[in-house]
JSON list of C-alpha atoms in Angstrom, two decimals:
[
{"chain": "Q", "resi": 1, "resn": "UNK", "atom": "CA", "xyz": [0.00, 0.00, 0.00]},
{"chain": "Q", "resi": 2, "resn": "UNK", "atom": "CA", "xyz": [0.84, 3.09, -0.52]},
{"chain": "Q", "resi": 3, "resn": "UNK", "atom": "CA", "xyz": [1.98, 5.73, 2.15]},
{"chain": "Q", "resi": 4, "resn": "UNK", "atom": "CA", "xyz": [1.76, 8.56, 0.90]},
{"chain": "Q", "resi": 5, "resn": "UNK", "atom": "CA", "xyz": [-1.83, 9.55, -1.56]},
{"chain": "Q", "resi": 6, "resn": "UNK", "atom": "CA", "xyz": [-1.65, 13.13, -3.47]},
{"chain": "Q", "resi": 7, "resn": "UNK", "atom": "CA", "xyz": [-4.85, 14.79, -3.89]},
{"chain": "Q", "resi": 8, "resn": "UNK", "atom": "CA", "xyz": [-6.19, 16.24, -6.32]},
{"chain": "Q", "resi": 9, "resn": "UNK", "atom": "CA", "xyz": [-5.30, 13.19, -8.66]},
{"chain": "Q", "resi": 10, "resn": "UNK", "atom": "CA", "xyz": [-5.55, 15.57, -11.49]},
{"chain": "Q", "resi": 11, "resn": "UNK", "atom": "CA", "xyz": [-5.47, 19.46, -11.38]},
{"chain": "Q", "resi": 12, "resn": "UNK", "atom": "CA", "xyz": [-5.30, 21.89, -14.49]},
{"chain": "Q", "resi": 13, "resn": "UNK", "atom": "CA", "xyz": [-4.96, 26.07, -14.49]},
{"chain": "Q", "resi": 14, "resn": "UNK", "atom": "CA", "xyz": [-4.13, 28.52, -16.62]},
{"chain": "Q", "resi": 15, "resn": "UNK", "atom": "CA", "xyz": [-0.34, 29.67, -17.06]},
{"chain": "Q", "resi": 16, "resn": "UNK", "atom": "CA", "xyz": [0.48, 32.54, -14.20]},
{"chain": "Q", "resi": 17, "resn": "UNK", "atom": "CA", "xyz": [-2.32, 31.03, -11.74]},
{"chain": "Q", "resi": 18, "resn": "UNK", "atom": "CA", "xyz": [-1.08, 29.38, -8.01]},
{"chain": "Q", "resi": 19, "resn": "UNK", "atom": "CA", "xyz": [-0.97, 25.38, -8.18]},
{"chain": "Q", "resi": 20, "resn": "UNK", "atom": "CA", "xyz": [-1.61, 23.79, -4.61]},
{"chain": "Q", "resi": 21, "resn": "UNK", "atom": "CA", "xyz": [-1.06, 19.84, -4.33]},
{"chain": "Q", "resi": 22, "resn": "UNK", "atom": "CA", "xyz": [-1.73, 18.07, -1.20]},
{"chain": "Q", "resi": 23, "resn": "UNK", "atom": "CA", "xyz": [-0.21, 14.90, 0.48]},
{"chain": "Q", "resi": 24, "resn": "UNK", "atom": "CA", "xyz": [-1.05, 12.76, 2.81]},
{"chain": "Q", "resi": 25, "resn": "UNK", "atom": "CA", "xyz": [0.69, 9.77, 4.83]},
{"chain": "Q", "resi": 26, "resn": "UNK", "atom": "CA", "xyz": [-0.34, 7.29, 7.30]},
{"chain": "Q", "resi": 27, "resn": "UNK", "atom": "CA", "xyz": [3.19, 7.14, 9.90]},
{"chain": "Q", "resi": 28, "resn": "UNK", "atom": "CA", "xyz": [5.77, 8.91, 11.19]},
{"chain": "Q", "resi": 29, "resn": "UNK", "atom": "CA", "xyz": [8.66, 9.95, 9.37]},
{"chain": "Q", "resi": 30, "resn": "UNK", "atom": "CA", "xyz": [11.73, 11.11, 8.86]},
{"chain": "Q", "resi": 31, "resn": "UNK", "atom": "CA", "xyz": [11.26, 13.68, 5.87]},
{"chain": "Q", "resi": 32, "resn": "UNK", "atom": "CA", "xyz": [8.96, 14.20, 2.76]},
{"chain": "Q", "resi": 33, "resn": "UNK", "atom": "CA", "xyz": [10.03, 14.90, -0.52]},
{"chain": "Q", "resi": 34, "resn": "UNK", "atom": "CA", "xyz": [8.54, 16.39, -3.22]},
{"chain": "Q", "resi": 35, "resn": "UNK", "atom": "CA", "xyz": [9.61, 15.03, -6.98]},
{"chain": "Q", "resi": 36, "resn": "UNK", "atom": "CA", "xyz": [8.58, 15.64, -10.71]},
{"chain": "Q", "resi": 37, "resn": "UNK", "atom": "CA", "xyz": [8.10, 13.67, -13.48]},
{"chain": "Q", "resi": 38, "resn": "UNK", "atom": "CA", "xyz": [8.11, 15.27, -17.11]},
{"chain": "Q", "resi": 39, "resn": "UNK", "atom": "CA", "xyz": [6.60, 12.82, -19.63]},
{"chain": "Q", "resi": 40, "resn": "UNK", "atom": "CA", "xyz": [8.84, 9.91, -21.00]},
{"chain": "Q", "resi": 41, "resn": "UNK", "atom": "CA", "xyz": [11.05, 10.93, -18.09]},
{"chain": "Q", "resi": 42, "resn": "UNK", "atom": "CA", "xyz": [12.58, 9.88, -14.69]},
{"chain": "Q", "resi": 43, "resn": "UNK", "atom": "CA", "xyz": [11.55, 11.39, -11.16]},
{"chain": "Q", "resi": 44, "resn": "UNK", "atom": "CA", "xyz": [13.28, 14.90, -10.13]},
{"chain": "Q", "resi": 45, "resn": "UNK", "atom": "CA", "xyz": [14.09, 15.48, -6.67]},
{"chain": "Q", "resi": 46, "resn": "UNK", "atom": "CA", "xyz": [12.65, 19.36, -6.26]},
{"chain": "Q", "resi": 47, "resn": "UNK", "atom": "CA", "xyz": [12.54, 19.98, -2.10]},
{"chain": "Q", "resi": 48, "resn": "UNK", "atom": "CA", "xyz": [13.03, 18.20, 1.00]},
{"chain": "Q", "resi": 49, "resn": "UNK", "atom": "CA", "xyz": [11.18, 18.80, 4.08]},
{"chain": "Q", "resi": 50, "resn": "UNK", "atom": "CA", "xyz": [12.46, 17.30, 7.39]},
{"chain": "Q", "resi": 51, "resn": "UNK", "atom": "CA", "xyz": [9.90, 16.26, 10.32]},
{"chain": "Q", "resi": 52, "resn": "UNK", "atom": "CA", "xyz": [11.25, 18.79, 12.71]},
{"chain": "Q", "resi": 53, "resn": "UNK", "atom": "CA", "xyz": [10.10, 21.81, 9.84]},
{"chain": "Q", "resi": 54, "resn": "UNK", "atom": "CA", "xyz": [6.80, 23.49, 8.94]},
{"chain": "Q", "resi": 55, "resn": "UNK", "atom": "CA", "xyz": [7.93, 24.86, 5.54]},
{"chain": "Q", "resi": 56, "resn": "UNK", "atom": "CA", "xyz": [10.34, 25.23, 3.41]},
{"chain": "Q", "resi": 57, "resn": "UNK", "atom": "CA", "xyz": [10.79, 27.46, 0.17]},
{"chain": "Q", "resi": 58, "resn": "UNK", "atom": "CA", "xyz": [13.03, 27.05, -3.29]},
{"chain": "Q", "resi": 59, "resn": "UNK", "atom": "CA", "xyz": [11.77, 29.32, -5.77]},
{"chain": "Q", "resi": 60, "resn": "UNK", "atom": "CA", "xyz": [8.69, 29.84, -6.66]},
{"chain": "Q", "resi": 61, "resn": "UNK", "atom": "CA", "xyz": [7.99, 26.07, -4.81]},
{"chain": "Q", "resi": 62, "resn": "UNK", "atom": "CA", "xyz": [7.10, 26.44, -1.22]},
{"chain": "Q", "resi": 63, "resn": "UNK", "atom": "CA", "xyz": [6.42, 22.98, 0.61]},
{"chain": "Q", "resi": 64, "resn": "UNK", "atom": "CA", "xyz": [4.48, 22.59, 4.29]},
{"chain": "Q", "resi": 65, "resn": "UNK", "atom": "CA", "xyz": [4.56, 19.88, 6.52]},
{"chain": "Q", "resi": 66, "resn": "UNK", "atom": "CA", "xyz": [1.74, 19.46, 9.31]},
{"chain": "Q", "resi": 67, "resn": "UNK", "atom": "CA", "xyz": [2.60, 16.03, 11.10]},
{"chain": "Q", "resi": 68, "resn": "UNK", "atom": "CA", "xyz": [0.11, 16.25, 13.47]},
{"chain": "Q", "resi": 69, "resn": "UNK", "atom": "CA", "xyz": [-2.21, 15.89, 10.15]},
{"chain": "Q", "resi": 70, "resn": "UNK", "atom": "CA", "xyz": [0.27, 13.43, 8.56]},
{"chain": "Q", "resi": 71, "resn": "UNK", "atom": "CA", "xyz": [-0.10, 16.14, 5.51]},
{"chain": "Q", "resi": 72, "resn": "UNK", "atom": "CA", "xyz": [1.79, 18.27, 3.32]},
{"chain": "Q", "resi": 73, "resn": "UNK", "atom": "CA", "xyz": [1.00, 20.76, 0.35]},
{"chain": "Q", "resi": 74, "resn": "UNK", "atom": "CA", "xyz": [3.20, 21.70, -2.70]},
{"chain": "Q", "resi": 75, "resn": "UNK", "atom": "CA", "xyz": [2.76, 25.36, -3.99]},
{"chain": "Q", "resi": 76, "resn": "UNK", "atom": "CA", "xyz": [4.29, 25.98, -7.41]},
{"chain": "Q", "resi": 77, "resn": "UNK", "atom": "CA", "xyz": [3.73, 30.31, -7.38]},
{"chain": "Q", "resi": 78, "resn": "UNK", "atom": "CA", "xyz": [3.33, 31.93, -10.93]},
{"chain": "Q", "resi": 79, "resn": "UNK", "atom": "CA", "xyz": [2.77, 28.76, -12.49]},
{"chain": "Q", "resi": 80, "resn": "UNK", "atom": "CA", "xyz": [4.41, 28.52, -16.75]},
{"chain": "Q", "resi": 81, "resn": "UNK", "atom": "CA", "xyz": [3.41, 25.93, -18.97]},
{"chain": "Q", "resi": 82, "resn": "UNK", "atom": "CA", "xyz": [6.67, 24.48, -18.62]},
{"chain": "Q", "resi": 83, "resn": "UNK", "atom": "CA", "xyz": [5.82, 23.59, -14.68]},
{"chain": "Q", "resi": 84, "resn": "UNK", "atom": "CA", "xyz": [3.34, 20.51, -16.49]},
{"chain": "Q", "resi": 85, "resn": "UNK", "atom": "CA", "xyz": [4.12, 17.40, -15.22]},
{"chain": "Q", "resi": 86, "resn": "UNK", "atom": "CA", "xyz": [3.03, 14.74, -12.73]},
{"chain": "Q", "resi": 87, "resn": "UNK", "atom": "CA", "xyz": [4.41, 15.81, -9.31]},
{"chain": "Q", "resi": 88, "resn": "UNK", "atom": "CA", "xyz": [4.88, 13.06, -6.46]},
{"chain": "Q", "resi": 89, "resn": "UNK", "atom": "CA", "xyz": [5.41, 13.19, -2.54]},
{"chain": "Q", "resi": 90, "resn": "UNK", "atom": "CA", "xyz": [7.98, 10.44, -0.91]},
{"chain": "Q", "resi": 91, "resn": "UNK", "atom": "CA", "xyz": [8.01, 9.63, 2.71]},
{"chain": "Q", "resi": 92, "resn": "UNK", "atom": "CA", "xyz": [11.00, 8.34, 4.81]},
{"chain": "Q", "resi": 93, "resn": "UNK", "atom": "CA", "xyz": [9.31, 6.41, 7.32]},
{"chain": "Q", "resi": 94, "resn": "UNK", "atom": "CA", "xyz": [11.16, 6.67, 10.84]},
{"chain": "Q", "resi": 95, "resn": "UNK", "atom": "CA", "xyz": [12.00, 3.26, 11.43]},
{"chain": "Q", "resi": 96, "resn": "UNK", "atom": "CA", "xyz": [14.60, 4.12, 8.47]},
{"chain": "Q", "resi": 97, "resn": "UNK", "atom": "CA", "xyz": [12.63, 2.72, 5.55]},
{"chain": "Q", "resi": 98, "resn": "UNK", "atom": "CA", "xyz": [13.42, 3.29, 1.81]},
{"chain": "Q", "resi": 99, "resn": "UNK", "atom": "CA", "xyz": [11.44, 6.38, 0.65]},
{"chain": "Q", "resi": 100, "resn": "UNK", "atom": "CA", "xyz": [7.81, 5.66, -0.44]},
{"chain": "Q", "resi": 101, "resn": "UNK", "atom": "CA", "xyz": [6.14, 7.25, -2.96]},
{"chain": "Q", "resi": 102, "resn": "UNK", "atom": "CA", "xyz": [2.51, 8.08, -3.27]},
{"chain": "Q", "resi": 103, "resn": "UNK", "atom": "CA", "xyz": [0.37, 7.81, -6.24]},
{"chain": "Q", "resi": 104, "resn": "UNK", "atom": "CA", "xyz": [1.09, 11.43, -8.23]},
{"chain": "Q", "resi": 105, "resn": "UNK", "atom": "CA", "xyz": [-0.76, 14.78, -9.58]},
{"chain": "Q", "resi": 106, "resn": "UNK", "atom": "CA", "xyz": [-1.20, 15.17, -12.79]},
{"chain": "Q", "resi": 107, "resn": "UNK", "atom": "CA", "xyz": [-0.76, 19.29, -13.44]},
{"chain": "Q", "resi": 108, "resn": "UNK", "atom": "CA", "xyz": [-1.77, 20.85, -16.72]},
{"chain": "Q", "resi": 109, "resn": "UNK", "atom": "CA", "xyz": [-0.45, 24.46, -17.01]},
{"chain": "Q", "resi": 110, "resn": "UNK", "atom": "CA", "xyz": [-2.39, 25.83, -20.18]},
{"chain": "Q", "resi": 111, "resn": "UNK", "atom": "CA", "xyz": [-0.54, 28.67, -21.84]},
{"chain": "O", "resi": 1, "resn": "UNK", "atom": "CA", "xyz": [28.22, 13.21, -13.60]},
{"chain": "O", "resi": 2, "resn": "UNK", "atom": "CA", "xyz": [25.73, 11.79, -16.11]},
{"chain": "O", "resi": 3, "resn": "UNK", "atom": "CA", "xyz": [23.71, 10.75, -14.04]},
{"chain": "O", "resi": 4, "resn": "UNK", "atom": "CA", "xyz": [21.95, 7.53, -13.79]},
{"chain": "O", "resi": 5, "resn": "UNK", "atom": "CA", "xyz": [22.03, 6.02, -16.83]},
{"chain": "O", "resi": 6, "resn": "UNK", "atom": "CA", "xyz": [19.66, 2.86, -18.12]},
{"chain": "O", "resi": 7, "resn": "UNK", "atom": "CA", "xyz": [19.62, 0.88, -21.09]},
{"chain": "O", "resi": 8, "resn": "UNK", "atom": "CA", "xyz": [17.54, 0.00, -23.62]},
{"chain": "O", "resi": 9, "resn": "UNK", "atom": "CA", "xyz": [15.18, 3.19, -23.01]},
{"chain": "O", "resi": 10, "resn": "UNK", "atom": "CA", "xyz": [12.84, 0.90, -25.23]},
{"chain": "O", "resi": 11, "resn": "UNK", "atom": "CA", "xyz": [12.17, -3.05, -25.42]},
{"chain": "O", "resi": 12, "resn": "UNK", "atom": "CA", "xyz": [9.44, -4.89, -26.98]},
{"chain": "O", "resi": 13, "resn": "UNK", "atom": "CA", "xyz": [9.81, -8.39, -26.79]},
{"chain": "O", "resi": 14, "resn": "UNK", "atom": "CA", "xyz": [7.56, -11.40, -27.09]},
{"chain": "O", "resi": 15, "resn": "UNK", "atom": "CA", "xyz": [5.74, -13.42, -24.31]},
{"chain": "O", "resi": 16, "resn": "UNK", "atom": "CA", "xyz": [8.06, -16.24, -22.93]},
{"chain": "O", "resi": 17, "resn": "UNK", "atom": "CA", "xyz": [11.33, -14.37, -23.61]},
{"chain": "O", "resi": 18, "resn": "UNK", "atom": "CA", "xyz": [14.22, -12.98, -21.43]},
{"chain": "O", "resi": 19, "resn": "UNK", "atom": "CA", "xyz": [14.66, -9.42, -20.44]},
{"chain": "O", "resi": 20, "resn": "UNK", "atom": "CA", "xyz": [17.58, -7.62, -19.19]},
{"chain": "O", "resi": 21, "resn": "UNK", "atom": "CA", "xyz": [17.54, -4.10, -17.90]},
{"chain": "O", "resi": 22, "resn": "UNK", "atom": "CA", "xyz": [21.02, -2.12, -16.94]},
{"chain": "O", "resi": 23, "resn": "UNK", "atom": "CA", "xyz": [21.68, 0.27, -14.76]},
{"chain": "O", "resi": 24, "resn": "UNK", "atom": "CA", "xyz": [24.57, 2.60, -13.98]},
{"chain": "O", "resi": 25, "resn": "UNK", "atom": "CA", "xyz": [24.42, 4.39, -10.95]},
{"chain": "O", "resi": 26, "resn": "UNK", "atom": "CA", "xyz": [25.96, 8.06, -10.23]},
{"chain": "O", "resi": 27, "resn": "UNK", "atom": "CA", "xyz": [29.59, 7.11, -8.93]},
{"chain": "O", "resi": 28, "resn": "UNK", "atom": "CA", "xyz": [29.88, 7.20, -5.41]},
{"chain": "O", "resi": 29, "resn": "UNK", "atom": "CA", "xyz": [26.36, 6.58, -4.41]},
{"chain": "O", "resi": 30, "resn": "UNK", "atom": "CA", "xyz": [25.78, 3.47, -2.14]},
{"chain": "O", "resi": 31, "resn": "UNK", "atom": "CA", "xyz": [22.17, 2.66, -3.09]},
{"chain": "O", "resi": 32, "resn": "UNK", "atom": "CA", "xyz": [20.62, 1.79, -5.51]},
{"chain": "O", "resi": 33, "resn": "UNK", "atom": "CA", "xyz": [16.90, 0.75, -6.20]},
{"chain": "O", "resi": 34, "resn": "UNK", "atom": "CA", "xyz": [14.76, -0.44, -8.74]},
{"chain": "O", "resi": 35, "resn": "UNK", "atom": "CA", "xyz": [11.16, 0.89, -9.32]},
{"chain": "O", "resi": 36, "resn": "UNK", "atom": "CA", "xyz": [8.60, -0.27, -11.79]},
{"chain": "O", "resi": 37, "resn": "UNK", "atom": "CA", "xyz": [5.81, 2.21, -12.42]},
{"chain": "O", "resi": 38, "resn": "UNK", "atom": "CA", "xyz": [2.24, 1.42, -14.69]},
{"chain": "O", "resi": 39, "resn": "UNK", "atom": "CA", "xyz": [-0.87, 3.65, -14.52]},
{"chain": "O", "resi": 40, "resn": "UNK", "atom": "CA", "xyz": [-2.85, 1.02, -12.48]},
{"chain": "O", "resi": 41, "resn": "UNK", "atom": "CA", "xyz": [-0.16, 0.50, -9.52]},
{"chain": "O", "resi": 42, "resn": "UNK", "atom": "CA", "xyz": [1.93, 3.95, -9.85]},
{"chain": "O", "resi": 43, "resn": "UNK", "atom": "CA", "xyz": [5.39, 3.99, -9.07]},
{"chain": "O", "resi": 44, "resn": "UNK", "atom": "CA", "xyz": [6.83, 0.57, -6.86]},
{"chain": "O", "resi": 45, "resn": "UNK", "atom": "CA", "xyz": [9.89, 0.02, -5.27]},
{"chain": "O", "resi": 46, "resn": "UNK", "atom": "CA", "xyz": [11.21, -4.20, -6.04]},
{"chain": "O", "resi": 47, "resn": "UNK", "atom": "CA", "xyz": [14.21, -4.33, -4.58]},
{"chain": "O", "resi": 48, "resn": "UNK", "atom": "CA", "xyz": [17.46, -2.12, -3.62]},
{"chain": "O", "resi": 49, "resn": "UNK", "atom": "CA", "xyz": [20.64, -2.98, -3.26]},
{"chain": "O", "resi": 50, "resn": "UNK", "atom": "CA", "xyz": [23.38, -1.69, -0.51]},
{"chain": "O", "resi": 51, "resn": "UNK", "atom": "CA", "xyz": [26.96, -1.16, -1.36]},
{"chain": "O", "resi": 52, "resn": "UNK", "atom": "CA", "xyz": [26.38, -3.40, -4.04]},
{"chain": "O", "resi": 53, "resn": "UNK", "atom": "CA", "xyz": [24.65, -6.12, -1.44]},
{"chain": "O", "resi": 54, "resn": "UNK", "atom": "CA", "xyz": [20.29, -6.93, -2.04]},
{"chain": "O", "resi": 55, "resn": "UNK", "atom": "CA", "xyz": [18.96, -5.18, 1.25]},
{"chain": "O", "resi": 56, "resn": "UNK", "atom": "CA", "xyz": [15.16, -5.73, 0.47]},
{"chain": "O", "resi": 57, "resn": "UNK", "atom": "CA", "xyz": [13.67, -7.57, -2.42]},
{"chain": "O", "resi": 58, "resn": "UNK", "atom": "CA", "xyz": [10.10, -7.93, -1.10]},
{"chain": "O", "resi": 59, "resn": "UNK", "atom": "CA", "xyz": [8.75, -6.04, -3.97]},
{"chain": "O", "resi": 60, "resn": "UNK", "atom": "CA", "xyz": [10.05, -8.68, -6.32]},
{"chain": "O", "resi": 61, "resn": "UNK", "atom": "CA", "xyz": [6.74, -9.45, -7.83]},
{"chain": "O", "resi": 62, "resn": "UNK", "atom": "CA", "xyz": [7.30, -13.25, -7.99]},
{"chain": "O", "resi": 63, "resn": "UNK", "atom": "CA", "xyz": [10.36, -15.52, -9.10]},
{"chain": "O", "resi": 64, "resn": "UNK", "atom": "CA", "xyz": [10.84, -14.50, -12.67]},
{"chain": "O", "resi": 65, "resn": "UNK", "atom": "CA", "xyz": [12.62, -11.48, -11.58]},
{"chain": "O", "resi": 66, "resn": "UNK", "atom": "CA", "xyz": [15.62, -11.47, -10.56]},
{"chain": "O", "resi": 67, "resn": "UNK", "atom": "CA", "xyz": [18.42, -8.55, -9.68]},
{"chain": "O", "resi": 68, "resn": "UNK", "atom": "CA", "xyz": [22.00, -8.26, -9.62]},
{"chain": "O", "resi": 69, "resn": "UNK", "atom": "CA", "xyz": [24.85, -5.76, -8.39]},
{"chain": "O", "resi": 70, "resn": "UNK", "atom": "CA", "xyz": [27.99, -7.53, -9.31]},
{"chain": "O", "resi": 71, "resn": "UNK", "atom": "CA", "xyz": [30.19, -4.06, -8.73]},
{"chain": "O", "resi": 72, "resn": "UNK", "atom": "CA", "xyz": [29.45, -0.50, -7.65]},
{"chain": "O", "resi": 73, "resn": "UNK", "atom": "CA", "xyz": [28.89, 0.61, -11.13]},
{"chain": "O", "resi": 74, "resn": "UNK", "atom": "CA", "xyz": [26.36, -1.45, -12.93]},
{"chain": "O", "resi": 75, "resn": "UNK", "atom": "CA", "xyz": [23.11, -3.86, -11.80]},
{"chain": "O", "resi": 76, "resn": "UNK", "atom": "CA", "xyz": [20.59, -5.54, -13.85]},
{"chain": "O", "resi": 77, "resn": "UNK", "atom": "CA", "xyz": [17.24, -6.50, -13.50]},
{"chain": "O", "resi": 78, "resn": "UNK", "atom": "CA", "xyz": [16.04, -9.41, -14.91]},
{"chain": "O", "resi": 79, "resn": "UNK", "atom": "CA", "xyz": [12.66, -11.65, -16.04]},
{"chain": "O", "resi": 80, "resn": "UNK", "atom": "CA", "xyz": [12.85, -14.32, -17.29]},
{"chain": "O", "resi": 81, "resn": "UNK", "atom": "CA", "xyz": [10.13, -15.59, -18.71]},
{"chain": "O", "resi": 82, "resn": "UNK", "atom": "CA", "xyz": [8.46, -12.28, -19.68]},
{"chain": "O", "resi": 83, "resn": "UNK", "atom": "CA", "xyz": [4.44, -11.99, -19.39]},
{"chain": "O", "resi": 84, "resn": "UNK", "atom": "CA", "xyz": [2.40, -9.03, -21.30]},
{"chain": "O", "resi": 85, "resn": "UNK", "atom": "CA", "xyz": [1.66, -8.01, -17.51]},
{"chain": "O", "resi": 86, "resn": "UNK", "atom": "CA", "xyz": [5.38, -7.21, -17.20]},
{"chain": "O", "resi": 87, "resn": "UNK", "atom": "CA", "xyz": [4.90, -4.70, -19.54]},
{"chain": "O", "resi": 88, "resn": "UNK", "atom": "CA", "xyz": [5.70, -1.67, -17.66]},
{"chain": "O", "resi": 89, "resn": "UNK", "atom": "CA", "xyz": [8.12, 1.43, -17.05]},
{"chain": "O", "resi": 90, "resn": "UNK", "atom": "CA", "xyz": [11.16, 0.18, -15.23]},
{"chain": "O", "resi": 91, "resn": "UNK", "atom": "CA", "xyz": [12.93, 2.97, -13.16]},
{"chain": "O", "resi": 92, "resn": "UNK", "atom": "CA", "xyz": [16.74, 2.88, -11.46]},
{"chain": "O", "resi": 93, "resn": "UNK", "atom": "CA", "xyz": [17.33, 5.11, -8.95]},
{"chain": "O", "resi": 94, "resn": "UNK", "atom": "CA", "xyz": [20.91, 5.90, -6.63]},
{"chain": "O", "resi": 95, "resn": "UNK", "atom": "CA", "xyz": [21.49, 7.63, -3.84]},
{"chain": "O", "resi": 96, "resn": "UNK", "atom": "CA", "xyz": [24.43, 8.13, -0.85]},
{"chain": "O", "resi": 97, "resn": "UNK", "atom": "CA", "xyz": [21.79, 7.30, 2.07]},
{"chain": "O", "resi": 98, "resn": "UNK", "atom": "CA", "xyz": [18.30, 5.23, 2.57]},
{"chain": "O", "resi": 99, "resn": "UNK", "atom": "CA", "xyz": [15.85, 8.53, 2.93]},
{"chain": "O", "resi": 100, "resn": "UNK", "atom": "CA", "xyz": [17.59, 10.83, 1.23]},
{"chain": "O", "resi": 101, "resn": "UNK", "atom": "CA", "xyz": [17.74, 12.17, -2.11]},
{"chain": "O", "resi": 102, "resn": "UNK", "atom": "CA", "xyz": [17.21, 9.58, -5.15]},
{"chain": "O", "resi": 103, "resn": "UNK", "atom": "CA", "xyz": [18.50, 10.40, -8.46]},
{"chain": "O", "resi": 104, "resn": "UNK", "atom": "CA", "xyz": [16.39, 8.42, -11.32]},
{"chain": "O", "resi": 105, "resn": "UNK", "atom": "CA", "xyz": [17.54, 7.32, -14.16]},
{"chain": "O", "resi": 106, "resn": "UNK", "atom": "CA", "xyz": [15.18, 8.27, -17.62]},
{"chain": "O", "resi": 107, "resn": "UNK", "atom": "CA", "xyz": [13.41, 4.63, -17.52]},
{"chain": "O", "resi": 108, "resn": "UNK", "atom": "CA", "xyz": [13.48, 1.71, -19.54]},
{"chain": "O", "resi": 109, "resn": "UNK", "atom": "CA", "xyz": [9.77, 1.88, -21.26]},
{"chain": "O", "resi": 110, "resn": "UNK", "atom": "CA", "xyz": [9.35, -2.37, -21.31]},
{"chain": "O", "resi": 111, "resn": "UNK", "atom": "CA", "xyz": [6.34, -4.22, -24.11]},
{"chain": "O", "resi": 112, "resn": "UNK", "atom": "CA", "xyz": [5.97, -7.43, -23.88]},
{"chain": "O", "resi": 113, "resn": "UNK", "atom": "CA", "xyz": [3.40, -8.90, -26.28]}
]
C-alpha cells in the first residue's frame, strides 16, 4: 500500500495562476520529498522537508509539513506551462525505511 | 556526472522471452533501487541494493525477476520468462543514504506482447 496519496489526482490552471497539491501519509517519518516527473522521463528530486520543519521554500515552490495531520502541500507560485508534469510526494518512514512514494498529480499548465 | 544512466530506453519483446535491464548508478552513491511504475499501480519500489549487497527484495513481484549488483557501477534486473503483464516502465534510482535524495535514471519503457 501506498503511504503517501496526493490529492487532487488531477489538477489543471491557466499559465500565471497558483498550483496547490496536497499529500497525505499514514506514519511517522523522517522527511517528505517532493519530486517531478516530465513525460517519457525519470523522477526529479525538487525539495526536501524534514519532520522537525513546517515549511520550506526554493523558488517559486514552497512545501508545508503538518505532522500532526500526517499532511503536506506543494505550492508551485506563478505557475508557466513548462511547470506541467506529474508531481509526487515520498516519505522516509522513521523506522529508516526506503522512501515511499505516493500515487502522483497530474498538473496541466495551459498557456 | 551523467547521471543515472539505463539501457535499452525501449524493449518490446515477445511473451516467454528474457529481459535484461542495466543500470549505472551516479559514482559514489551506495544505493541503488529499482522501481517499476504502470498507470494502475503507480510507481513501486522491487528491490534495492546496498553497497552493491540486495537489502530488500520484497517487492520482487514473484520468481521471474531477478536482480544483480555484481560491482558499484552497474546492476541488472532481470525476467525471465516475460508476461504481457510485465509490460511496464522500469525505473533505477541511486542515492548516498536510505531517505535521502534519489537520483532516477530516464526509464526503460518495457512491451511485452
Amino acid at each position: 500500500s501506498q503511504q503517501g496519496e496526493e490529492d487532487p489526482q488531477a489538477l489543471s490552471i491557466q499559465e500565471g495562476e497558483n498550483a496547490t497539491m496536497n499529500c497525505s501519509y499514514k506514519t511517522s517519518i523522517n522527511n517528505l520529498q517532493w519530486y517531478r516527473q516530465n513525460s517519457g522521463r525519470g523522477l526529479v528530486h525538487l525539495i526536501l522537508i524534514r519532520s522537525n520543519e513546517r515549511e520550506k521554500h526554493s523558488g517559486r515552490l514552497r512545501v508545508t509539513l503538518d505532522t500532526s495531520k500526517k499532511s503536506s502541500s506543494l505550492l508551485i507560485t506563478a505557475s508557466r506551462a513548462a511547470d506541467t508534469a506529474s508531481y509526487f510526494c515520498a516519505t522516509d518512514a522513521s523506522a529508516g525505511n526506503m522512501l515511499t512514494f505516493g500515487g502522483g498529480t497530474r498538473l496541466m499548465v495551459k498557456p | 556526472d551523467a547521471g543515472v544512466i539505463q539501457s535499452p530506453r525501449h524493449e518490446v519483446t515477445e511473451m516467454g522471452q528474457e529481459v535484461t535491464l542495466r543500470c549505472k548508478p551516479i559514482s559514489g552513491h551506495d544505493y541503488l533501487f529499482w522501481y517499476r511504475q504502470t498507470m494502475m499501480r503507480g510507481l513501486e519500489l522491487l528491490i534495492y541494493f546496498n553497497n552493491n549487497v540486495p537489502i530488500d527484495d520484497s517487492g520482487m513481484p514473484e520468481d521471474r525477476f531477478s536482480a544483480k549488483m555484481p560491482n558499484a557501477s552497474f546492476s541488472t534486473l532481470k525476467i525471465q520468462p516475460s508476461e504481457p503483464r510485465d509490460s511496464a516502465v522500469y525505473f533505477c534510482a541511486s542515492s548516498w543514504v536510505t531517505g535521502n535524495i534519489q537520483y532516477f535514471g530516464a526509464g526503460t519503457r518495457l512491451s511485452v506482447l
